Coordinates of C-alpha atoms in Angstrom, one line a residue:
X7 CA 8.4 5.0 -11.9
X8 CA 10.8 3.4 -9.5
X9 CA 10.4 -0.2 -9.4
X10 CA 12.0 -2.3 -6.2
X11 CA 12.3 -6.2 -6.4
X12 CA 11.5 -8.0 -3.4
X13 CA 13.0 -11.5 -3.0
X14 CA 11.2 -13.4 0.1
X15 CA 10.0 -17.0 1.8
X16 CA 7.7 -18.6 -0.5
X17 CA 6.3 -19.6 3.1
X18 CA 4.7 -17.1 5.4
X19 CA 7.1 -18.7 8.6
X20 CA 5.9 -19.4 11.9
X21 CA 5.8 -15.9 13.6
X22 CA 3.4 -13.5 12.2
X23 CA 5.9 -10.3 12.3
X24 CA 7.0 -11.9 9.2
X25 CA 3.6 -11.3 7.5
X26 CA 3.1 -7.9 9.3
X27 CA 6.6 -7.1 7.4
X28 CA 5.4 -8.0 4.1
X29 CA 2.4 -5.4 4.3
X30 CA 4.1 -2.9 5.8
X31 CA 6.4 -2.9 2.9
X32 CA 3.9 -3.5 0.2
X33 CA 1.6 -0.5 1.7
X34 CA 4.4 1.5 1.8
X35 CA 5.7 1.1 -1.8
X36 CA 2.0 1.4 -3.6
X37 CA 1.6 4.4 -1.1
X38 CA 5.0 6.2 -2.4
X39 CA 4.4 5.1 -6.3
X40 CA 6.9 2.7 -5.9
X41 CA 6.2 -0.2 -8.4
X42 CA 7.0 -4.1 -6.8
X43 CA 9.0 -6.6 -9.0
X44 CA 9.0 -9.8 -7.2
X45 CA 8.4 -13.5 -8.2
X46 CA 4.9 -13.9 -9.4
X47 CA 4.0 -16.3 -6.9
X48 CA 0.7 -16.1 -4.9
X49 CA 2.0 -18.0 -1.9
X50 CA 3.6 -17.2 1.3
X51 CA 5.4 -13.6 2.3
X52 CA 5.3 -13.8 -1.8
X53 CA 1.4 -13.5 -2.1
X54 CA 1.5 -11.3 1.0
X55 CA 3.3 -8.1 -0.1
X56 CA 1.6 -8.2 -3.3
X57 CA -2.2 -8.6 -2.1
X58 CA -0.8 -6.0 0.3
X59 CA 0.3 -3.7 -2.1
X60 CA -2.2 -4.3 -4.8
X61 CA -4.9 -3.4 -2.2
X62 CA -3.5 -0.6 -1.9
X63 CA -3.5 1.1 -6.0
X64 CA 0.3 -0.2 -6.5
X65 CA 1.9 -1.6 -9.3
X66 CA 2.9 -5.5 -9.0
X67 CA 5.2 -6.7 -11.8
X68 CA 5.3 -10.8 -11.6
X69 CA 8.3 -12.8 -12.9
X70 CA 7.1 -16.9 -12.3
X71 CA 8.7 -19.6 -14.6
X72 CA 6.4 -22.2 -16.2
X73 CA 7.2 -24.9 -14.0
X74 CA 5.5 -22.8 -11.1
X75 CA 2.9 -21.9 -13.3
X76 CA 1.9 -25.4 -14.0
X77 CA 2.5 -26.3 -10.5
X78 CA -1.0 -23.6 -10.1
X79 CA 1.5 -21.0 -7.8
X80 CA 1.6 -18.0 -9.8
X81 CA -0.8 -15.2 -8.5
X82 CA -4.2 -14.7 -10.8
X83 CA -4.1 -10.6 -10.1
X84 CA -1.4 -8.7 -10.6
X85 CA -0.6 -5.8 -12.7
X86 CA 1.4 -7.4 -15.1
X87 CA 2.8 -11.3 -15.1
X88 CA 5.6 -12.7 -17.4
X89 CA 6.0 -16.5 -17.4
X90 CA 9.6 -17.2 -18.5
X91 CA 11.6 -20.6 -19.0
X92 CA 13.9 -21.0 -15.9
X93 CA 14.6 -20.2 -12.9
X94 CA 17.7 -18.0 -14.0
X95 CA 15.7 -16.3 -17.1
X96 CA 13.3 -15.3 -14.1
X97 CA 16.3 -13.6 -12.3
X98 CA 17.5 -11.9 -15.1
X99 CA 14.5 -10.0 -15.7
X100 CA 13.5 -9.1 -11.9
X101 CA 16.7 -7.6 -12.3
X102 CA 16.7 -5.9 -15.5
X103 CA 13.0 -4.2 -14.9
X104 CA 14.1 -3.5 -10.8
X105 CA 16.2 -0.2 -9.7
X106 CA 17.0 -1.3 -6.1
X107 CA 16.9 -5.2 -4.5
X108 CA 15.5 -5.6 -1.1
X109 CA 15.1 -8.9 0.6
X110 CA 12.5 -9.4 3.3
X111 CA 12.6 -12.6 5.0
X112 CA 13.0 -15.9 3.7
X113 CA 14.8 -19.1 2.7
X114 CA 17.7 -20.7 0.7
X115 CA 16.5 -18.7 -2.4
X116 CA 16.1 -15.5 -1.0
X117 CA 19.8 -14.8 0.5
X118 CA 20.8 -16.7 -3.2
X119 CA 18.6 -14.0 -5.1
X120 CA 19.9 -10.7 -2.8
X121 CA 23.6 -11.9 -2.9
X122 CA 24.0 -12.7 -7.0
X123 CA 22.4 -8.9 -7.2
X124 CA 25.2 -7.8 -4.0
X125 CA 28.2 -9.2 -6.3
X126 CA 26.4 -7.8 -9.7
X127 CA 26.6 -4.7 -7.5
X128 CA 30.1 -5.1 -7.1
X129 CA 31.4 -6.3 -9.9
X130 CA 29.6 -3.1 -11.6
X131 CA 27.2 -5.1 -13.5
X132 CA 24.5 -2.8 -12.0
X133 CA 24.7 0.7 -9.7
X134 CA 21.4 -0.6 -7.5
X135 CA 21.2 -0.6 -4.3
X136 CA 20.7 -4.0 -1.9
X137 CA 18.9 -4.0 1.4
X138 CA 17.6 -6.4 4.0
X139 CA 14.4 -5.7 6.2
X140 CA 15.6 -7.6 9.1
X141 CA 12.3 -8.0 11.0
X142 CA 12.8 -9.0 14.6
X143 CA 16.7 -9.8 14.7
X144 CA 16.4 -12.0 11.8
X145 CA 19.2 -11.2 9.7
X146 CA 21.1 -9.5 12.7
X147 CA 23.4 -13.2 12.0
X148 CA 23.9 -12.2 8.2
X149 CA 25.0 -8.4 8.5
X150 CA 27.4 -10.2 11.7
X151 CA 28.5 -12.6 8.8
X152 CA 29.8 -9.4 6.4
X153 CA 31.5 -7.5 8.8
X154 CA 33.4 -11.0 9.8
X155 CA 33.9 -10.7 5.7
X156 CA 35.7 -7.2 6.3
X157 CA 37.3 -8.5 9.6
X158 CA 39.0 -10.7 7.3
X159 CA 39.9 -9.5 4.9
X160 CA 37.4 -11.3 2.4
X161 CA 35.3 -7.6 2.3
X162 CA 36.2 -4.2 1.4
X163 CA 34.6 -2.3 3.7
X164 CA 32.7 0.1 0.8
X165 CA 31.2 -3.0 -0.7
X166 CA 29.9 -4.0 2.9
X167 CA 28.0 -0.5 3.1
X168 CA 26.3 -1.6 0.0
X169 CA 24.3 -3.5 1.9
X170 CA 21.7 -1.7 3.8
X171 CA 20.1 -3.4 7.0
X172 CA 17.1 -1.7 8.1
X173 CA 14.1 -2.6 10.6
X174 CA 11.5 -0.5 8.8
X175 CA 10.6 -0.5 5.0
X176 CA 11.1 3.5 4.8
X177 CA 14.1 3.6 5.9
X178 CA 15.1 1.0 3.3
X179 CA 13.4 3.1 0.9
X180 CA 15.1 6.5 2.0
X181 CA 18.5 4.3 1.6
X182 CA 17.6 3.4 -1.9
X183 CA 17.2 6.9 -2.9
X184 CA 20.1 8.4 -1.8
X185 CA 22.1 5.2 -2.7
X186 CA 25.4 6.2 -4.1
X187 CA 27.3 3.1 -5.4
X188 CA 31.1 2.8 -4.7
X189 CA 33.5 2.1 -7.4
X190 CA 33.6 -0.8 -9.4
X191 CA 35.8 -4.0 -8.0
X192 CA 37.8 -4.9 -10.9
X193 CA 38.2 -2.0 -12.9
X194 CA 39.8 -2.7 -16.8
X195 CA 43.6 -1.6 -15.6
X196 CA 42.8 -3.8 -12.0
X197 CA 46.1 -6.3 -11.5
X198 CA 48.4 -4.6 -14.3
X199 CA 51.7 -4.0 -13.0
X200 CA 52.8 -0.3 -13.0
X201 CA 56.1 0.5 -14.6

């Protein structure tokens, strides 16, 4: 089974698209057999895209750390739940049981969560593909922000299409399935002068 990590607000935000977005997506994975890796948490977008798709027969893999579990955040129903140590053993494993990254909207901790697995992306520490569901315009500023990276030169412009910036959940999902990933950044012989 394909399994897709969503990293999202641990708030719902203040315009209800934002909740709309997070069922949309989590009806949409559960419908295609697409299991849900995401944070284990019960509130917010969180909670909402895995009510959403546990409502509808998918598979919701947790991944809370015990602070948050003390704290009384993790969600009671899902499929499976791992409580880990910290904050970066949680990431680790989203990642390791996860075949594609998307990021729905959210916080600080989102756009830190999507852009480590961007650069592991790049740096060839993983082939999976990265996506933002940018519900109403809302990270219309960040996909500006990577072609000012390729602009610049900061960006090669085949590690800027690694990023996928969708308005509907599908069309994420189509993306992920026909993801091809580019080369790796820094290949072994990268920076050896040529005789």
């Amino acid at each position: 089974m394909m399994r897709i990590c969503i990293f999202c607000g641990s708030s719902a935000g203040n315009d209800p698209k934002f909740a709309e977005a997070a069922v949309a997506t989590g009806r949409l994975l559960a419908r295609e057999g697409v299991g849900i890796v995401y944070g284990g948490g019960k509130v917010g977008l969180m909670g909402i895209v895995a009510d959403a798709a546990l409502a509808a027969g998918g598979s919701v893999t947790g991944i809370i750390p015990q602070s948050l579990v003390d704290s009384e955040l993790a969600h009671a129903g899902l499929t499976d739940l791992h409580v880990v140590t910290s904050m970066h053993d949680r990431k680790t494993m989203m990642a390791d049981l996860s075949d594609g990254f998307i990021a729905l909207p959210g916080g600080a901790g989102t756009l830190e969560e999507i852009f480590e697995q961007w650069t592991w992306g790049q740096l060839g520490i993983h082939t999976k593909p990265c996506g933002f569901l940018d519900v109403d315009g809302y990270y219309r500023p960040i996909g500006e922000m990577v072609a000012r990276m390729v602009e610049n030169g900061f960006l090669k412009p085949e590690y800027a299409a690694m990023l996928r910036f969708e308005t509907d959940p599908a069309a994420l999902l189509a993306a992920f399935r026909a993801y091809v990933p580019p080369p790796r950044k820094w290949l072994p012989d990268a920076g050896k002068v040529k005789a």
